[in-house]
């Protein structure tokens, strides 16, 4: 849900590593690739503003460069000597939560021998079956959680929000359905949260639909119920009461109670919780 932000210096380092790796894996001469073509294929942004693939890339389709097999080795290294691979890229990008759904943590673990394991996968933003020549393009490799990758996104060719350049949470709002709130209090029925596509953008709608976000968020009923409960309990009187008891600072107490849930912006479900909290 958040945009992936990388400082220029880190991005330069990533490009350097990736460039070195890709060149070591292909035979430029045999494939008749110029220096500029290699840059285009591996480390340059292949997308237009609407995230279709730039027309200058069409020529690669005719030449039929298929780097999918090479990508497999990038994803799962075959040699211990390999120093640049998917998990290292995910580690360098330093993303804490899946940028596609905002629900799953990404952790990377460095083993004693220095190799890195990532709990995330890489998504080919432009589908692999059609844009096989972009299988190793850096801008086409986006960290994604396993649920998004293996259960929902699959090989859909519709364009969705691109986390390298934009953030889904700017385009949507979680909205708690008032009727469901009334039914929850009267008959203990399930609460319903709708996802509003604020700018009516097709890309945003595709993203919500393909990743099945509305159903996936509505599954977390207890999270919504906890927010409702907290909103009921944490009144000014309640804060005054406990403040008296510990002689202390009102504001920091409120922060303390809500912190983990509402104010740590780099946690999973953050946009969901903040939007619902504002409505209660
Ligand atoms: Zn995800």
Short mmCIF file of C-alpha atoms and ligand atoms in Angstrom, two decimals:
data_model
loop_
_atom_site.label_atom_id
_atom_site.label_comp_id
_atom_site.label_asym_id
_atom_site.label_seq_id
_atom_site.Cartn_x
_atom_site.Cartn_y
_atom_site.Cartn_z
CA UNK A 1 0.00 0.00 0.00
CA UNK A 2 2.98 2.27 0.57
CA UNK A 3 5.32 3.43 -2.15
CA UNK A 4 8.79 1.88 -2.10
CA UNK A 5 11.20 4.64 -1.26
CA UNK A 6 14.91 4.17 -1.92
CA UNK A 7 17.56 6.84 -1.51
CA UNK A 8 19.49 7.66 -4.66
CA UNK A 9 22.74 6.26 -3.30
CA UNK A 10 21.11 2.89 -2.49
CA UNK A 11 19.37 2.84 -5.86
CA UNK A 12 22.72 3.41 -7.58
CA UNK A 13 24.24 0.53 -5.63
CA UNK A 14 21.33 -1.75 -6.52
CA UNK A 15 21.60 -0.84 -10.21
CA UNK A 16 25.33 -1.46 -10.17
CA UNK A 17 24.94 -4.93 -8.62
CA UNK A 18 22.07 -5.84 -10.91
CA UNK A 19 23.86 -4.66 -14.01
CA UNK A 20 26.96 -6.65 -13.11
CA UNK A 21 24.87 -9.75 -12.44
CA UNK A 22 22.83 -9.56 -15.66
CA UNK A 23 25.87 -8.98 -17.85
CA UNK A 24 27.59 -11.98 -16.30
CA UNK A 25 24.60 -14.15 -17.20
CA UNK A 26 24.11 -13.24 -20.84
CA UNK A 27 26.20 -13.28 -23.94
CA UNK A 28 25.84 -9.78 -25.35
CA UNK A 29 27.50 -10.61 -28.63
CA UNK A 30 25.56 -13.78 -29.26
CA UNK A 31 22.29 -12.02 -28.55
CA UNK A 32 23.49 -9.00 -30.55
CA UNK A 33 22.68 -6.61 -27.77
CA UNK A 34 24.21 -3.16 -27.66
CA UNK A 35 25.23 -1.48 -24.40
CA UNK A 36 22.11 0.71 -24.59
CA UNK A 37 19.84 -2.28 -25.21
CA UNK A 38 21.27 -4.03 -22.16
CA UNK A 39 20.61 -0.95 -20.04
CA UNK A 40 17.04 -0.80 -21.31
CA UNK A 41 16.45 -4.47 -20.62
CA UNK A 42 17.99 -4.65 -17.16
CA UNK A 43 18.21 -1.36 -15.29
CA UNK A 44 16.07 1.28 -17.02
CA UNK A 45 12.43 2.04 -16.33
CA UNK A 46 10.46 0.38 -19.17
CA UNK A 47 7.13 1.98 -18.27
CA UNK A 48 5.15 4.94 -19.57
CA UNK A 49 3.28 7.16 -17.13
CA UNK A 50 0.24 4.88 -17.27
CA UNK A 51 2.53 1.85 -16.68
CA UNK A 52 2.08 0.34 -20.10
CA UNK A 53 5.41 -0.78 -21.57
CA UNK A 54 7.16 1.91 -23.66
CA UNK A 55 6.83 1.40 -27.41
CA UNK A 56 10.62 1.46 -27.90
CA UNK A 57 10.64 -1.93 -26.13
CA UNK A 58 8.59 -3.58 -28.90
CA UNK A 59 11.72 -4.41 -30.84
CA UNK A 60 12.73 -6.88 -28.12
CA UNK A 61 9.55 -8.82 -28.69
CA UNK A 62 10.61 -9.41 -32.29
CA UNK A 63 14.09 -10.46 -31.24
CA UNK A 64 12.62 -12.87 -28.70
CA UNK A 65 15.02 -12.48 -25.83
CA UNK A 66 13.64 -14.75 -23.18
CA UNK A 67 15.32 -14.21 -19.81
CA UNK A 68 12.87 -16.25 -17.77
CA UNK A 69 15.32 -19.08 -17.15
CA UNK A 70 17.99 -16.56 -16.08
CA UNK A 71 15.44 -15.02 -13.73
CA UNK A 72 14.91 -18.38 -12.04
CA UNK A 73 18.57 -18.40 -11.05
CA UNK A 74 18.24 -14.85 -9.77
CA UNK A 75 15.26 -15.91 -7.67
CA UNK A 76 16.90 -19.10 -6.38
CA UNK A 77 20.70 -19.03 -6.58
CA UNK A 78 22.27 -22.22 -7.84
CA UNK A 79 25.73 -21.48 -6.52
CA UNK A 80 26.91 -20.34 -3.08
CA UNK A 81 29.26 -17.93 -4.84
CA UNK A 82 26.34 -15.93 -6.23
CA UNK A 83 26.32 -12.62 -4.36
CA UNK A 84 23.36 -10.90 -5.99
CA UNK A 85 19.91 -12.50 -5.99
CA UNK A 86 16.24 -11.79 -5.20
CA UNK A 87 16.49 -11.88 -1.39
CA UNK A 88 19.43 -9.41 -1.49
CA UNK A 89 17.41 -7.04 -3.64
CA UNK A 90 14.46 -7.26 -1.22
CA UNK A 91 16.83 -6.61 1.70
CA UNK A 92 18.38 -3.56 -0.01
CA UNK A 93 14.97 -2.07 -0.78
CA UNK A 94 14.25 -2.22 2.96
CA UNK A 95 10.46 -2.58 2.80
CA UNK A 96 8.71 -3.68 5.95
CA UNK A 97 5.24 -4.47 4.65
CA UNK A 98 3.87 -5.83 1.33
CA UNK A 99 3.33 -2.74 -0.85
CA UNK A 100 0.54 -4.45 -2.79
CA UNK A 101 -1.80 -5.36 0.10
CA UNK A 102 -0.41 -3.69 3.24
CA UNK A 103 -1.20 -6.80 5.28
CA UNK A 104 1.95 -8.91 5.47
CA UNK A 105 5.31 -8.26 7.07
CA UNK A 106 8.41 -8.84 4.98
CA UNK A 107 11.36 -10.04 6.93
CA UNK A 108 14.80 -10.86 5.65
CA UNK A 109 17.14 -13.05 7.63
CA UNK A 110 20.90 -13.03 7.23
CA UNK A 111 22.45 -16.42 7.93
CA UNK A 112 25.86 -16.96 9.52
CA UNK A 113 27.53 -17.49 6.16
CA UNK A 114 26.20 -14.10 5.00
CA UNK A 115 23.50 -15.41 2.68
CA UNK A 116 20.08 -13.81 2.93
CA UNK A 117 16.63 -15.40 3.05
CA UNK A 118 13.55 -13.29 2.35
CA UNK A 119 10.00 -14.11 3.33
CA UNK A 120 8.76 -12.24 0.28
CA UNK A 121 8.78 -13.03 -3.43
CA UNK A 122 9.30 -10.81 -6.45
CA UNK A 123 6.44 -9.92 -8.73
CA UNK A 124 6.83 -9.31 -12.44
CA UNK A 125 4.79 -6.13 -12.74
CA UNK A 126 4.43 -6.56 -16.50
CA UNK A 127 3.28 -10.16 -16.80
CA UNK A 128 6.01 -12.66 -17.51
CA UNK A 129 4.13 -14.53 -20.23
CA UNK A 130 3.79 -11.45 -22.42
CA UNK A 131 6.84 -9.41 -21.44
CA UNK A 132 9.34 -12.26 -21.10
CA UNK A 133 12.17 -9.95 -22.21
CA UNK A 134 11.59 -7.90 -19.04
CA UNK A 135 12.00 -10.92 -16.74
CA UNK A 136 15.21 -9.44 -15.32
CA UNK A 137 14.37 -5.74 -15.56
CA UNK A 138 14.90 -4.14 -12.17
CA UNK A 139 11.82 -1.91 -12.40
CA UNK A 140 9.74 -4.93 -13.27
CA UNK A 141 10.72 -6.80 -10.09
CA UNK A 142 8.57 -5.71 -7.19
CA UNK A 143 8.65 -7.31 -3.72
CA UNK A 144 5.32 -8.95 -2.99
CA UNK A 145 3.96 -11.18 -0.22
CA UNK A 146 3.23 -14.82 -0.98
CA UNK A 147 -0.55 -14.39 -0.60
CA UNK A 148 -0.67 -11.60 -3.18
CA UNK A 149 1.69 -13.40 -5.51
CA UNK A 150 0.53 -16.99 -5.34
CA UNK A 151 -3.16 -16.65 -4.61
CA UNK A 152 -4.32 -13.46 -6.27
CA UNK A 153 -2.10 -11.68 -8.78
CA UNK A 154 -1.04 -14.70 -10.81
CA UNK A 155 -0.64 -13.89 -14.51
CA UNK A 156 -3.31 -11.22 -14.85
CA UNK A 157 -2.34 -8.74 -17.55
CA UNK A 158 -4.43 -5.83 -16.27
CA UNK A 159 -2.39 -2.89 -15.03
CA UNK A 160 -2.49 -2.18 -11.29
CA UNK A 161 -0.88 0.46 -9.04
CA UNK A 162 2.91 0.38 -9.31
CA UNK A 163 4.55 0.60 -5.84
CA UNK A 164 7.85 1.88 -7.24
CA UNK A 165 6.15 5.08 -8.38
CA UNK A 166 2.88 5.57 -6.50
CA UNK A 167 1.12 4.44 -3.37
CA UNK A 168 -2.24 2.76 -3.28
CA UNK A 169 -3.10 4.29 0.08
CA UNK A 170 -3.25 7.75 -1.53
CA UNK A 171 -5.94 6.54 -3.90
CA UNK A 172 -8.26 4.63 -1.57
CA UNK A 173 -10.19 4.94 1.65
CA UNK A 174 -11.51 2.20 3.90
CA UNK A 175 -15.05 3.02 4.86
CA UNK A 176 -16.98 1.25 7.59
CA UNK A 177 -20.55 0.61 6.47
CA UNK A 178 -22.85 2.34 8.97
CA UNK A 179 -25.71 -0.12 8.49
CA UNK A 180 -23.39 -2.98 9.33
CA UNK A 181 -22.28 -1.09 12.45
CA UNK A 182 -25.89 -0.81 13.62
CA UNK A 183 -26.51 -4.49 12.86
CA UNK A 184 -23.34 -5.36 14.73
CA UNK A 185 -24.58 -3.65 17.89
CA UNK A 186 -28.15 -4.96 17.58
CA UNK A 187 -27.63 -8.50 16.26
CA UNK A 188 -23.88 -9.06 16.47
CA UNK A 189 -23.68 -9.37 12.68
CA UNK A 190 -20.43 -9.07 10.79
CA UNK A 191 -19.06 -5.60 10.19
CA UNK A 192 -18.51 -4.51 6.59
CA UNK A 193 -15.74 -2.30 5.31
CA UNK A 194 -15.88 -0.96 1.77
CA UNK A 195 -12.85 0.23 -0.16
CA UNK A 196 -13.56 3.52 -1.90
CA UNK A 197 -11.62 4.25 -5.07
CA UNK A 198 -11.20 8.00 -4.44
CA UNK A 199 -9.95 9.05 -7.88
CA UNK A 200 -12.05 6.55 -9.86
CA UNK A 201 -8.91 5.39 -11.55
CA UNK A 202 -9.12 2.10 -13.46
CA UNK A 203 -5.66 1.05 -12.28
CA UNK A 204 -6.75 1.46 -8.66
CA UNK A 205 -9.94 -0.54 -9.28
CA UNK A 206 -7.97 -3.31 -10.98
CA UNK A 207 -5.65 -3.39 -7.97
CA UNK A 208 -8.54 -3.70 -5.48
CA UNK A 209 -10.29 -6.36 -7.59
CA UNK A 210 -7.37 -8.52 -8.67
CA UNK A 211 -5.84 -8.65 -5.19
CA UNK A 212 -9.30 -9.23 -3.69
CA UNK A 213 -8.55 -6.56 -1.09
CA UNK A 214 -12.08 -5.92 0.13
CA UNK A 215 -12.66 -9.56 1.11
CA UNK A 216 -9.18 -9.91 2.51
CA UNK A 217 -9.61 -6.90 4.81
CA UNK A 218 -13.14 -7.82 5.86
CA UNK A 219 -11.79 -11.13 7.09
CA UNK A 220 -10.14 -9.26 9.99
CA UNK A 221 -13.34 -8.67 11.96
CA UNK A 222 -11.63 -8.73 15.35
CA UNK A 223 -9.35 -5.90 14.35
CA UNK A 224 -12.35 -3.69 13.56
CA UNK A 225 -14.10 -4.76 16.76
CA UNK A 226 -11.00 -3.89 18.80
CA UNK A 227 -10.99 -0.41 17.29
CA UNK A 228 -14.68 0.06 18.16
CA UNK A 229 -14.02 -1.16 21.70
CA UNK A 230 -11.04 1.16 22.14
CA UNK A 231 -12.98 4.11 20.84
CA UNK A 232 -15.71 3.41 23.39
CA UNK A 233 -13.35 2.87 26.29
CA UNK A 234 -10.71 5.51 25.69
CA UNK A 235 -12.73 8.58 26.54
CA UNK A 236 -11.32 11.74 28.06
CA UNK A 237 -12.73 10.66 31.44
CA UNK A 238 -10.89 7.37 31.20
CA UNK A 239 -7.67 9.17 30.37
CA UNK A 240 -8.22 11.57 33.27
CA UNK A 241 -8.74 8.61 35.60
CA UNK A 242 -5.58 6.76 34.77
CA UNK A 243 -3.64 10.00 34.54
CA UNK A 244 -4.49 10.73 38.15
CA UNK A 245 -3.34 7.31 39.16
CA UNK A 246 0.12 7.60 37.73
CA UNK A 247 0.52 11.32 38.15
CA UNK A 248 1.33 11.66 34.56
CA UNK A 249 1.26 13.09 31.12
CA UNK A 250 -2.07 12.82 29.42
CA UNK A 251 -0.94 12.96 25.81
CA UNK A 252 1.83 10.44 26.06
CA UNK A 253 -0.57 8.07 27.81
CA UNK A 254 -2.99 8.27 24.94
CA UNK A 255 -0.15 7.64 22.53
CA UNK A 256 0.99 4.72 24.61
CA UNK A 257 -2.40 3.07 24.53
CA UNK A 258 -2.94 3.58 20.82
CA UNK A 259 0.61 3.48 19.58
CA UNK A 260 1.04 -0.04 18.30
CA UNK A 261 -2.38 0.05 16.71
CA UNK A 262 -2.64 3.47 15.23
CA UNK A 263 0.44 5.58 15.08
CA UNK A 264 3.24 3.35 13.81
CA UNK A 265 2.78 4.02 10.16
CA UNK A 266 5.03 1.30 8.84
CA UNK A 267 3.05 -1.56 10.29
CA UNK A 268 0.65 -3.87 8.46
CA UNK A 269 -3.03 -2.80 8.33
CA UNK A 270 -2.13 0.79 9.17
CA UNK A 271 -4.20 2.55 6.52
CA UNK A 272 -7.15 0.27 7.34
CA UNK A 273 -7.01 1.05 11.05
CA UNK A 274 -6.46 4.77 10.65
CA UNK A 275 -9.35 5.20 8.22
CA UNK A 276 -11.76 3.27 10.42
CA UNK A 277 -10.56 5.05 13.58
CA UNK A 278 -11.30 8.44 11.99
CA UNK A 279 -14.89 7.37 11.29
CA UNK A 280 -15.73 6.05 14.73
ZN1 LIG B 1 0.57 -8.66 -0.21
#
